PDB file of N, CA and C in Angstrom:
ATOM      1  N   MET A   1     118.721 101.326 126.140  1.00  0.00           N
ATOM      2  CA  MET A   1     117.916 100.000 125.707  1.00  0.00           C
ATOM      3  C   MET A   1     118.537  98.673 126.281  1.00  0.00           C
ATOM      4  N   ASP A   2     117.986  97.807 126.901  1.00  0.00           N
ATOM      5  CA  ASP A   2     118.772  96.187 127.197  1.00  0.00           C
ATOM      6  C   ASP A   2     118.899  96.140 125.603  1.00  0.00           C
ATOM      7  N   LYS A   3     119.673  95.124 125.505  1.00  0.00           N
ATOM      8  CA  LYS A   3     120.390  95.374 124.598  1.00  0.00           C
ATOM      9  C   LYS A   3     119.204  93.499 123.565  1.00  0.00           C
ATOM     10  N   GLU A   4     118.623  92.838 124.560  1.00  0.00           N
ATOM     11  CA  GLU A   4     117.780  91.740 124.115  1.00  0.00           C
ATOM     12  C   GLU A   4     116.685  92.666 124.030  1.00  0.00           C
ATOM     13  N   LEU A   5     116.053  93.337 124.467  1.00  0.00           N
ATOM     14  CA  LEU A   5     115.105  94.537 123.945  1.00  0.00           C
ATOM     15  C   LEU A   5     115.336  94.615 122.847  1.00  0.00           C
ATOM     16  N   ARG A   6     116.549  95.006 122.762  1.00  0.00           N
ATOM     17  CA  ARG A   6     116.368  96.315 120.625  1.00  0.00           C
ATOM     18  C   ARG A   6     116.413  95.475 120.320  1.00  0.00           C
ATOM     19  N   ILE A   7     117.489  94.204 120.142  1.00  0.00           N
ATOM     20  CA  ILE A   7     116.810  92.892 119.303  1.00  0.00           C
ATOM     21  C   ILE A   7     114.975  92.365 118.708  1.00  0.00           C
ATOM     22  N   GLU A   8     114.753  92.587 119.815  1.00  0.00           N
ATOM     23  CA  GLU A   8     113.541  92.482 119.990  1.00  0.00           C
ATOM     24  C   GLU A   8     112.437  93.256 118.887  1.00  0.00           C
ATOM     25  N   VAL A   9     112.727  94.575 118.999  1.00  0.00           N
ATOM     26  CA  VAL A   9     111.896  95.680 119.053  1.00  0.00           C
ATOM     27  C   VAL A   9     112.283  95.222 117.514  1.00  0.00           C
ATOM     28  N   ALA A  10     113.071  95.347 117.290  1.00  0.00           N
ATOM     29  CA  ALA A  10     114.331  95.409 115.207  1.00  0.00           C
ATOM     30  C   ALA A  10     113.664  94.325 114.845  1.00  0.00           C
ATOM     31  N   ARG A  11     113.166  92.951 115.242  1.00  0.00           N
ATOM     32  CA  ARG A  11     112.821  92.057 114.924  1.00  0.00           C
ATOM     33  C   ARG A  11     111.105  92.373 114.103  1.00  0.00           C
ATOM     34  N   LEU A  12     110.664  93.149 115.768  1.00  0.00           N
ATOM     35  CA  LEU A  12     109.313  93.127 114.924  1.00  0.00           C
ATOM     36  C   LEU A  12     108.987  94.630 114.132  1.00  0.00           C
ATOM     37  N   VAL A  13     109.640  95.536 114.008  1.00  0.00           N
ATOM     38  CA  VAL A  13     109.605  96.414 112.890  1.00  0.00           C
ATOM     39  C   VAL A  13     110.147  96.041 111.860  1.00  0.00           C
ATOM     40  N   ALA A  14     111.428  94.710 111.288  1.00  0.00           N
ATOM     41  CA  ALA A  14     111.066  94.336 110.402  1.00  0.00           C
ATOM     42  C   ALA A  14     109.929  93.600 109.714  1.00  0.00           C
ATOM     43  N   GLU A  15     109.859  93.068 110.480  1.00  0.00           N
ATOM     44  CA  GLU A  15     107.992  92.473 109.940  1.00  0.00           C
ATOM     45  C   GLU A  15     107.169  93.346 109.544  1.00  0.00           C
ATOM     46  N   LEU A  16     106.943  94.444 110.559  1.00  0.00           N
ATOM     47  CA  LEU A  16     105.995  95.456 109.892  1.00  0.00           C
ATOM     48  C   LEU A  16     106.508  95.774 108.544  1.00  0.00           C
ATOM     49  N   CYS A  17     108.124  95.852 108.197  1.00  0.00           N
ATOM     50  CA  CYS A  17     108.573  96.498 107.006  1.00  0.00           C
ATOM     51  C   CYS A  17     107.915  95.332 105.841  1.00  0.00           C
ATOM     52  N   ALA A  18     108.303  93.934 106.215  1.00  0.00           N
ATOM     53  CA  ALA A  18     107.853  92.872 104.975  1.00  0.00           C
ATOM     54  C   ALA A  18     106.381  92.690 105.478  1.00  0.00           C
ATOM     55  N   GLY A  19     105.445  92.918 105.966  1.00  0.00           N
ATOM     56  CA  GLY A  19     103.870  93.535 105.415  1.00  0.00           C
ATOM     57  C   GLY A  19     104.126  91.576 106.198  1.00  0.00           C
ATOM     58  N   ARG A  20     104.019  91.296 107.080  1.00  0.00           N
ATOM     59  CA  ARG A  20     103.781  90.104 107.868  1.00  0.00           C
ATOM     60  C   ARG A  20     103.040  90.389 108.783  1.00  0.00           C
ATOM     61  N   TYR A  21     102.256  90.793 108.264  1.00  0.00           N
ATOM     62  CA  TYR A  21     100.615  91.626 110.084  1.00  0.00           C
ATOM     63  C   TYR A  21     100.350  90.032 110.075  1.00  0.00           C
ATOM     64  N   ALA A  22      99.782  89.693 109.519  1.00  0.00           N
ATOM     65  CA  ALA A  22      98.977  88.189 109.713  1.00  0.00           C
ATOM     66  C   ALA A  22      99.464  87.448 110.548  1.00  0.00           C
ATOM     67  N   GLU A  23     101.476  87.319 110.893  1.00  0.00           N
ATOM     68  CA  GLU A  23     101.865  87.057 111.502  1.00  0.00           C
ATOM     69  C   GLU A  23     101.921  86.674 112.414  1.00  0.00           C
ATOM     70  N   LEU A  24     102.267  88.918 112.878  1.00  0.00           N
ATOM     71  CA  LEU A  24     102.014  89.454 114.003  1.00  0.00           C
ATOM     72  C   LEU A  24     100.957  89.727 114.608  1.00  0.00           C
ATOM     73  N   GLU A  25     100.212  88.949 114.016  1.00  0.00           N
ATOM     74  CA  GLU A  25      98.115  88.823 115.068  1.00  0.00           C
ATOM     75  C   GLU A  25      98.285  87.453 115.214  1.00  0.00           C
ATOM     76  N   THR A  26      98.768  86.461 114.989  1.00  0.00           N
ATOM     77  CA  THR A  26      98.995  85.238 115.082  1.00  0.00           C
ATOM     78  C   THR A  26      99.925  85.080 116.368  1.00  0.00           C
ATOM     79  N   ASP A  27     100.786  85.374 116.278  1.00  0.00           N
ATOM     80  CA  ASP A  27     102.053  85.349 117.546  1.00  0.00           C
ATOM     81  C   ASP A  27     101.552  85.923 118.504  1.00  0.00           C
ATOM     82  N   GLY A  28     100.990  87.073 118.037  1.00  0.00           N
ATOM     83  CA  GLY A  28     100.570  87.337 119.787  1.00  0.00           C
ATOM     84  C   GLY A  28     100.814  88.873 119.419  1.00  0.00           C
ATOM     85  N   ARG A  29     101.592  89.018 118.592  1.00  0.00           N
ATOM     86  CA  ARG A  29     102.879  90.293 118.937  1.00  0.00           C
ATOM     87  C   ARG A  29     101.883  91.437 118.297  1.00  0.00           C
ATOM     88  N   ALA A  30     100.775  91.635 117.641  1.00  0.00           N
ATOM     89  CA  ALA A  30     100.010  92.770 117.402  1.00  0.00           C
ATOM     90  C   ALA A  30      99.249  92.855 118.698  1.00  0.00           C
ATOM     91  N   GLY A  31      99.307  92.086 119.698  1.00  0.00           N
ATOM     92  CA  GLY A  31      98.381  93.024 120.399  1.00  0.00           C
ATOM     93  C   GLY A  31      97.436  93.498 120.526  1.00  0.00           C
ATOM     94  N   ARG A  32      97.046  94.189 120.586  1.00  0.00           N
ATOM     95  CA  ARG A  32      95.211  94.620 120.517  1.00  0.00           C
ATOM     96  C   ARG A  32      94.877  94.580 119.276  1.00  0.00           C
ATOM     97  N   LEU A  33      95.738  94.580 118.498  1.00  0.00           N
ATOM     98  CA  LEU A  33      95.324  95.498 116.626  1.00  0.00           C
ATOM     99  C   LEU A  33      95.382  93.894 115.948  1.00  0.00           C
ATOM    100  N   SER A  34      94.538  94.222 115.047  1.00  0.00           N
ATOM    101  CA  SER A  34      94.382  92.647 113.835  1.00  0.00           C
ATOM    102  C   SER A  34      95.567  93.292 113.002  1.00  0.00           C
ATOM    103  N   ALA A  35      95.170  91.845 111.866  1.00  0.00           N
ATOM    104  CA  ALA A  35      96.509  91.988 110.889  1.00  0.00           C
ATOM    105  C   ALA A  35      96.058  92.786 109.754  1.00  0.00           C
ATOM    106  N   GLU A  36      94.378  93.153 109.783  1.00  0.00           N
ATOM    107  CA  GLU A  36      94.345  94.164 108.595  1.00  0.00           C
ATOM    108  C   GLU A  36      93.955  95.854 109.488  1.00  0.00           C
ATOM    109  N   GLU A  37      94.243  95.829 110.873  1.00  0.00           N
ATOM    110  CA  GLU A  37      94.181  97.673 111.263  1.00  0.00           C
ATOM    111  C   GLU A  37      95.602  97.472 111.373  1.00  0.00           C
ATOM    112  N   LEU A  38      96.947  96.783 110.881  1.00  0.00           N
ATOM    113  CA  LEU A  38      98.040  97.682 110.973  1.00  0.00           C
ATOM    114  C   LEU A  38      98.576  97.115 108.975  1.00  0.00           C
ATOM    115  N   ARG A  39      98.072  96.515 108.801  1.00  0.00           N
ATOM    116  CA  ARG A  39      98.049  96.914 107.748  1.00  0.00           C
ATOM    117  C   ARG A  39      97.116  98.016 106.715  1.00  0.00           C
ATOM    118  N   THR A  40      96.312  98.701 107.646  1.00  0.00           N
ATOM    119  CA  THR A  40      95.572  99.982 107.098  1.00  0.00           C
ATOM    120  C   THR A  40      96.478 100.558 107.519  1.00  0.00           C
ATOM    121  N   ALA A  41      96.475 100.928 108.393  1.00  0.00           N
ATOM    122  CA  ALA A  41      97.343 102.455 109.430  1.00  0.00           C
ATOM    123  C   ALA A  41      98.643 102.785 108.839  1.00  0.00           C
ATOM    124  N   VAL A  42      99.438 101.427 108.210  1.00  0.00           N
ATOM    125  CA  VAL A  42     100.506 101.348 107.455  1.00  0.00           C
ATOM    126  C   VAL A  42     100.624 101.570 105.529  1.00  0.00           C
ATOM    127  N   GLU A  43      99.179 101.675 105.465  1.00  0.00           N
ATOM    128  CA  GLU A  43      99.029 101.902 104.086  1.00  0.00           C
ATOM    129  C   GLU A  43      98.828 103.297 104.234  1.00  0.00           C
ATOM    130  N   GLN A  44      97.606 103.003 104.566  1.00  0.00           N
ATOM    131  CA  GLN A  44      96.650 104.923 104.747  1.00  0.00           C
ATOM    132  C   GLN A  44      98.263 106.129 104.863  1.00  0.00           C
ATOM    133  N   TYR A  45      99.046 106.007 105.692  1.00  0.00           N
ATOM    134  CA  TYR A  45     100.500 106.635 106.295  1.00  0.00           C
ATOM    135  C   TYR A  45     101.238 107.042 104.612  1.00  0.00           C
ATOM    136  N   GLY A  46     100.839 105.231 103.552  1.00  0.00           N
ATOM    137  CA  GLY A  46     101.658 105.788 101.923  1.00  0.00           C
ATOM    138  C   GLY A  46     102.659 105.866 102.361  1.00  0.00           C
ATOM    139  N   LYS A  47     103.748 105.936 103.074  1.00  0.00           N
ATOM    140  CA  LYS A  47     105.100 106.416 102.544  1.00  0.00           C
ATOM    141  C   LYS A  47     105.756 104.097 102.541  1.00  0.00           C
ATOM    142  N   THR A  48     106.986 103.581 102.707  1.00  0.00           N
ATOM    143  CA  THR A  48     108.002 102.654 102.410  1.00  0.00           C
ATOM    144  C   THR A  48     108.714 102.608 104.036  1.00  0.00           C
ATOM    145  N   LEU A  49     107.976 101.775 105.197  1.00  0.00           N
ATOM    146  CA  LEU A  49     108.406 101.399 106.108  1.00  0.00           C
ATOM    147  C   LEU A  49     110.008 101.003 105.956  1.00  0.00           C
ATOM    148  N   LEU A  50     110.908 101.398 106.753  1.00  0.00           N
ATOM    149  CA  LEU A  50     111.681 100.959 106.724  1.00  0.00           C
ATOM    150  C   LEU A  50     112.732 100.439 107.808  1.00  0.00           C
ATOM    151  N   LEU A  51     114.044  99.269 107.616  1.00  0.00           N
ATOM    152  CA  LEU A  51     114.336  98.872 108.879  1.00  0.00           C
ATOM    153  C   LEU A  51     114.910 100.310 109.738  1.00  0.00           C
ATOM    154  N   LEU A  52     115.112  99.844 110.930  1.00  0.00           N
ATOM    155  CA  LEU A  52     115.870 101.519 111.943  1.00  0.00           C
ATOM    156  C   LEU A  52     116.657 101.446 111.405  1.00  0.00           C
ATOM    157  N   PRO A  53     117.857 102.463 111.038  1.00  0.00           N
ATOM    158  CA  PRO A  53     118.989 103.072 111.266  1.00  0.00           C
ATOM    159  C   PRO A  53     119.775 102.730 112.226  1.00  0.00           C
ATOM    160  N   ASP A  54     120.778 102.651 112.665  1.00  0.00           N
ATOM    161  CA  ASP A  54     121.664 102.801 113.799  1.00  0.00           C
ATOM    162  C   ASP A  54     121.416 104.595 114.896  1.00  0.00           C
ATOM    163  N   GLU A  55     121.020 105.308 113.917  1.00  0.00           N
ATOM    164  CA  GLU A  55     120.746 106.518 115.189  1.00  0.00           C
ATOM    165  C   GLU A  55     119.268 106.616 115.507  1.00  0.00           C
ATOM    166  N   SER A  56     118.505 105.786 114.989  1.00  0.00           N
ATOM    167  CA  SER A  56     117.294 105.767 115.259  1.00  0.00           C
ATOM    168  C   SER A  56     117.064 105.088 117.415  1.00  0.00           C
ATOM    169  N   TRP A  57     117.554 104.243 117.326  1.00  0.00           N
ATOM    170  CA  TRP A  57     117.779 103.907 118.794  1.00  0.00           C
ATOM    171  C   TRP A  57     118.327 105.002 120.138  1.00  0.00           C
ATOM    172  N   ALA A  58     118.866 106.144 119.289  1.00  0.00           N
ATOM    173  CA  ALA A  58     118.613 107.591 120.646  1.00  0.00           C
ATOM    174  C   ALA A  58     117.306 108.384 120.620  1.00  0.00           C
ATOM    175  N   LEU A  59     116.226 107.710 120.011  1.00  0.00           N
ATOM    176  CA  LEU A  59     115.358 108.669 120.292  1.00  0.00           C
ATOM    177  C   LEU A  59     113.668 107.874 120.173  1.00  0.00           C
ATOM    178  N   VAL A  60     114.597 106.413 120.524  1.00  0.00           N
ATOM    179  CA  VAL A  60     113.475 105.464 121.099  1.00  0.00           C
ATOM    180  C   VAL A  60     113.117 105.489 123.076  1.00  0.00           C
ATOM    181  N   ASP A  61     112.057 105.949 123.184  1.00  0.00           N
ATOM    182  CA  ASP A  61     111.487 106.491 124.697  1.00  0.00           C
ATOM    183  C   ASP A  61     110.581 104.672 124.976  1.00  0.00           C
ATOM    184  N   GLU A  62     111.329 104.805 125.864  1.00  0.00           N
ATOM    185  CA  GLU A  62     111.281 103.505 127.490  1.00  0.00           C
ATOM    186  C   GLU A  62     110.635 104.171 129.436  1.00  0.00           C
ATOM    187  N   TYR A  63     109.277 103.881 129.385  1.00  0.00           N
ATOM    188  CA  TYR A  63     108.772 104.217 130.511  1.00  0.00           C
ATOM    189  C   TYR A  63     108.236 102.739 131.276  1.00  0.00           C
ATOM    190  N   PRO A  64     109.473 103.297 132.315  1.00  0.00           N
ATOM    191  CA  PRO A  64     108.466 102.061 133.004  1.00  0.00           C
ATOM    192  C   PRO A  64     107.664 101.843 133.919  1.00  0.00           C
ATOM    193  N   GLN A  65     106.607 100.590 134.168  1.00  0.00           N
ATOM    194  CA  GLN A  65     105.744 101.020 134.380  1.00  0.00           C
ATOM    195  C   GLN A  65     105.770 100.471 136.398  1.00  0.00           C
ATOM    196  N   ILE A  66     105.260 101.902 137.015  1.00  0.00           N
ATOM    197  CA  ILE A  66     105.056 101.465 138.219  1.00  0.00           C
ATOM    198  C   ILE A  66     104.216 100.391 138.383  1.00  0.00           C
ATOM    199  N   GLY A  67     104.614  99.796 139.150  1.00  0.00           N
ATOM    200  CA  GLY A  67     104.485  99.072 140.481  1.00  0.00           C
ATOM    201  C   GLY A  67     104.781  96.948 139.774  1.00  0.00           C
ATOM    202  N   ASP A  68     105.715  96.982 138.095  1.00  0.00           N
ATOM    203  CA  ASP A  68     105.494  96.178 137.477  1.00  0.00           C
ATOM    204  C   ASP A  68     106.788  96.514 136.590  1.00  0.00           C
ATOM    205  N   PRO A  69     108.259  96.504 137.384  1.00  0.00           N
ATOM    206  CA  PRO A  69     109.415  96.634 137.120  1.00  0.00           C
ATOM    207  C   PRO A  69     109.821  95.424 136.135  1.00  0.00           C
ATOM    208  N   SER A  70     108.844  94.779 135.645  1.00  0.00           N
ATOM    209  CA  SER A  70     109.459  93.764 134.520  1.00  0.00           C
ATOM    210  C   SER A  70     108.816  93.827 133.646  1.00  0.00           C
ATOM    211  N   THR A  71     108.294  95.428 133.283  1.00  0.00           N
ATOM    212  CA  THR A  71     107.492  96.019 132.233  1.00  0.00           C
ATOM    213  C   THR A  71     107.598  97.441 131.250  1.00  0.00           C
ATOM    214  N   VAL A  72     107.694  97.648 130.272  1.00  0.00           N
ATOM    215  CA  VAL A  72     108.049  99.175 129.723  1.00  0.00           C
ATOM    216  C   VAL A  72     107.027  99.238 128.928  1.00  0.00           C
ATOM    217  N   ALA A  73     106.497 100.565 128.716  1.00  0.00           N
ATOM    218  CA  ALA A  73     106.169 100.894 127.204  1.00  0.00           C
ATOM    219  C   ALA A  73     107.438 101.515 126.187  1.00  0.00           C
ATOM    220  N   VAL A  74     107.518 101.499 125.493  1.00  0.00           N
ATOM    221  CA  VAL A  74     108.149 101.617 124.546  1.00  0.00           C
ATOM    222  C   VAL A  74     107.580 103.125 123.470  1.00  0.00           C
ATOM    223  N   ASP A  75     107.745 103.866 122.799  1.00  0.00           N
ATOM    224  CA  ASP A  75     107.232 104.465 121.984  1.00  0.00           C
ATOM    225  C   ASP A  75     109.212 104.506 120.604  1.00  0.00           C
ATOM    226  N   VAL A  76     108.715 103.530 119.752  1.00  0.00           N
ATOM    227  CA  VAL A  76     109.586 103.824 118.475  1.00  0.00           C
ATOM    228  C   VAL A  76     109.379 104.818 117.573  1.00  0.00           C
ATOM    229  N   PRO A  77     109.972 104.908 117.206  1.00  0.00           N
ATOM    230  CA  PRO A  77     110.129 106.480 115.575  1.00  0.00           C
ATOM    231  C   PRO A  77     109.691 105.081 114.904  1.00  0.00           C
ATOM    232  N   LEU A  78     109.693 105.820 113.189  1.00  0.00           N
ATOM    233  CA  LEU A  78     109.944 104.810 112.116  1.00  0.00           C
ATOM    234  C   LEU A  78     109.945 105.108 110.911  1.00  0.00           C
ATOM    235  N   TRP A  79     110.641 104.663 110.076  1.00  0.00           N
ATOM    236  CA  TRP A  79     111.702 105.536 109.314  1.00  0.00           C
ATOM    237  C   TRP A  79     110.884 104.634 107.594  1.00  0.00           C
ATOM    238  N   THR A  80     110.724 105.705 107.131  1.00  0.00           N
ATOM    239  CA  THR A  80     110.448 105.439 105.640  1.00  0.00           C
ATOM    240  C   THR A  80     112.199 105.948 104.668  1.00  0.00           C
ATOM    241  N   LYS A  81     111.290 105.473 103.337  1.00  0.00           N
ATOM    242  CA  LYS A  81     112.013 105.233 102.655  1.00  0.00           C
ATOM    243  C   LYS A  81     112.350 107.008 101.763  1.00  0.00           C
ATOM    244  N   GLU A  82     110.667 107.105 102.030  1.00  0.00           N
ATOM    245  CA  GLU A  82     110.350 109.047 101.053  1.00  0.00           C
ATOM    246  C   GLU A  82     111.034 109.724 101.728  1.00  0.00           C
ATOM    247  N   GLU A  83     111.208 109.506 103.572  1.00  0.00           N
ATOM    248  CA  GLU A  83     111.328 110.956 104.410  1.00  0.00           C
ATOM    249  C   GLU A  83     112.182 110.630 105.931  1.00  0.00           C
ATOM    250  N   GLY A  84     112.676 109.842 105.741  1.00  0.00           N
ATOM    251  CA  GLY A  84     113.764 109.357 106.529  1.00  0.00           C
ATOM    252  C   GLY A  84     113.111 108.675 107.851  1.00  0.00           C
ATOM    253  N   ARG A  85     113.528 109.473 108.658  1.00  0.00           N
ATOM    254  CA  ARG A  85     112.858 109.916 109.958  1.00  0.00           C
ATOM    255  C   ARG A  85     111.029 110.087 109.781  1.00  0.00           C
ATOM    256  N   SER A  86     110.198 109.413 109.745  1.00  0.00           N
ATOM    257  CA  SER A  86     108.900 109.733 109.493  1.00  0.00           C
ATOM    258  C   SER A  86     107.837 110.289 111.297  1.00  0.00           C
ATOM    259  N   ASP A  87     106.714 110.473 110.859  1.00  0.00           N
ATOM    260  CA  ASP A  87     105.424 110.928 112.027  1.00  0.00           C
ATOM    261  C   ASP A  87     105.446 109.390 112.551  1.00  0.00           C
ATOM    262  N   LEU A  88     105.470 108.668 111.763  1.00  0.00           N
ATOM    263  CA  LEU A  88     104.348 107.107 112.551  1.00  0.00           C
ATOM    264  C   LEU A  88     105.328 106.909 113.915  1.00  0.00           C
ATOM    265  N   THR A  89     104.590 105.921 114.400  1.00  0.00           N
ATOM    266  CA  THR A  89     105.284 105.953 115.479  1.00  0.00           C
ATOM    267  C   THR A  89     104.575 104.446 116.193  1.00  0.00           C
ATOM    268  N   LEU A  90     105.851 103.450 116.618  1.00  0.00           N
ATOM    269  CA  LEU A  90     104.956 102.234 117.204  1.00  0.00           C
ATOM    270  C   LEU A  90     105.095 102.358 118.521  1.00  0.00           C
ATOM    271  N   SER A  91     103.874 102.021 119.252  1.00  0.00           N
ATOM    272  CA  SER A  91     103.791 102.209 120.683  1.00  0.00           C
ATOM    273  C   SER A  91     103.484 100.410 121.211  1.00  0.00           C
ATOM    274  N   LEU A  92     104.869 100.390 122.075  1.00  0.00           N
ATOM    275  CA  LEU A  92     105.136  98.823 122.298  1.00  0.00           C
ATOM    276  C   LEU A  92     104.591  98.289 123.831  1.00  0.00           C
ATOM    277  N   THR A  93     104.463  97.493 124.078  1.00  0.00           N
ATOM    278  CA  THR A  93     104.356  97.389 125.521  1.00  0.00           C
ATOM    279  C   THR A  93     105.354  96.205 125.315  1.00  0.00           C
ATOM    280  N   ALA A  94     106.978  96.318 126.274  1.00  0.00           N
ATOM    281  CA  ALA A  94     107.473  94.674 126.696  1.00  0.00           C
ATOM    282  C   ALA A  94     107.256  94.728 127.884  1.00  0.00           C
ATOM    283  N   THR A  95     107.530  93.315 128.014  1.00  0.00           N
ATOM    284  CA  THR A  95     107.311  92.670 129.261  1.00  0.00           C
ATOM    285  C   THR A  95     108.721  91.544 129.546  1.00  0.00           C
ATOM    286  N   LYS A  96     109.434  91.814 130.355  1.00  0.00           N
ATOM    287  CA  LYS A  96     110.915  90.187 130.631  1.00  0.00           C
ATOM    288  C   LYS A  96     110.366  89.459 130.807  1.00  0.00           C
ATOM    289  N   GLN A  97     110.442  88.087 130.441  1.00  0.00           N
ATOM    290  CA  GLN A  97     109.911  87.097 131.250  1.00  0.00           C
ATOM    291  C   GLN A  97     111.352  86.027 131.181  1.00  0.00           C
ATOM    292  N   SER A  98     111.741  84.651 131.402  1.00  0.00           N
ATOM    293  CA  SER A  98     112.731  84.181 131.954  1.00  0.00           C
ATOM    294  C   SER A  98     113.056  84.069 130.281  1.00  0.00           C
ATOM    295  N   ASP A  99     112.747  83.370 129.264  1.00  0.00           N
ATOM    296  CA  ASP A  99     112.898  83.157 128.145  1.00  0.00           C
ATOM    297  C   ASP A  99     113.385  84.597 126.928  1.00  0.00           C
ATOM    298  N   GLY A 100     113.580  85.710 127.881  1.00  0.00           N
ATOM    299  CA  GLY A 100     113.428  87.027 127.144  1.00  0.00           C
ATOM    300  C   GLY A 100     112.405  87.994 127.092  1.00  0.00           C
ATOM    301  N   TRP A 101     112.016  89.072 126.199  1.00  0.00           N
ATOM    302  CA  TRP A 101     111.463  89.446 125.834  1.00  0.00           C
ATOM    303  C   TRP A 101     109.806  89.324 125.384  1.00  0.00           C
ATOM    304  N   ALA A 102     108.680  89.462 126.303  1.00  0.00           N
ATOM    305  CA  ALA A 102     107.565  89.562 124.590  1.00  0.00           C
ATOM    306  C   ALA A 102     106.894  91.506 124.639  1.00  0.00           C
ATOM    307  N   LEU A 103     107.440  91.192 123.492  1.00  0.00           N
ATOM    308  CA  LEU A 103     106.502  92.359 123.185  1.00  0.00           C
ATOM    309  C   LEU A 103     105.136  92.331 122.116  1.00  0.00           C
ATOM    310  N   TYR A 104     104.342  93.532 122.172  1.00  0.00           N
ATOM    311  CA  TYR A 104     102.421  93.561 122.115  1.00  0.00           C
ATOM    312  C   TYR A 104     102.147  94.690 121.365  1.00  0.00           C
ATOM    313  N   ILE A 105     101.754  95.021 121.201  1.00  0.00           N
ATOM    314  CA  ILE A 105     101.784  96.444 119.816  1.00  0.00           C
ATOM    315  C   ILE A 105     100.203  97.225 120.470  1.00  0.00           C
ATOM    316  N   ASP A 106     100.426  97.906 120.965  1.00  0.00           N
ATOM    317  CA  ASP A 106      99.934  99.068 121.738  1.00  0.00           C
ATOM    318  C   ASP A 106      98.453  99.188 120.553  1.00  0.00           C
ATOM    319  N   ASP A 107     100.145  99.814 119.947  1.00  0.00           N
ATOM    320  CA  ASP A 107      99.302 101.440 118.628  1.00  0.00           C
ATOM    321  C   ASP A 107     100.241 101.789 117.773  1.00  0.00           C
ATOM    322  N   LEU A 108      99.905 102.070 116.215  1.00  0.00           N
ATOM    323  CA  LEU A 108     101.338 102.651 115.162  1.00  0.00           C
ATOM    324  C   LEU A 108      99.984 103.489 114.791  1.00  0.00           C
ATOM    325  N   HIS A 109     100.932 104.382 115.016  1.00  0.00           N
ATOM    326  CA  HIS A 109     100.216 106.304 115.039  1.00  0.00           C
ATOM    327  C   HIS A 109     100.493 107.571 113.962  1.00  0.00           C
ATOM    328  N   VAL A 110     100.269 107.975 113.995  1.00  0.00           N
ATOM    329  CA  VAL A 110     100.746 109.595 113.612  1.00  0.00           C
ATOM    330  C   VAL A 110     101.362 110.436 114.943  1.00  0.00           C
ATOM    331  N   LEU A 111     102.168 110.804 115.204  1.00  0.00           N
ATOM    332  CA  LEU A 111     102.199 111.823 116.474  1.00  0.00           C
ATOM    333  C   LEU A 111     102.955 112.962 116.042  1.00  0.00           C
TER     334      LEU A 111
END
């Protein structure tokens, strides 16, 4: 994974862990989801989200988008205090821009 992209994904996960759903919605990173939908997904899962440990990066899947080499879909397995690696997955669209990566949440779901 691109180093800059990894940093941005880690930042987004940190925002989720801190419960900053409104901030994610306000700055656009929540994508098609509202702050309330993000909050509900985390609360219904019922576990405490953790920052991504170093070993988690080997489990992240990237899917290049055909016809748009600057965009990738990314599936990030999340970690919880209670389980370690959880069944909860963060699905993102990441687009490389002149000033870095723009991330948008597509889904937060159990896989």
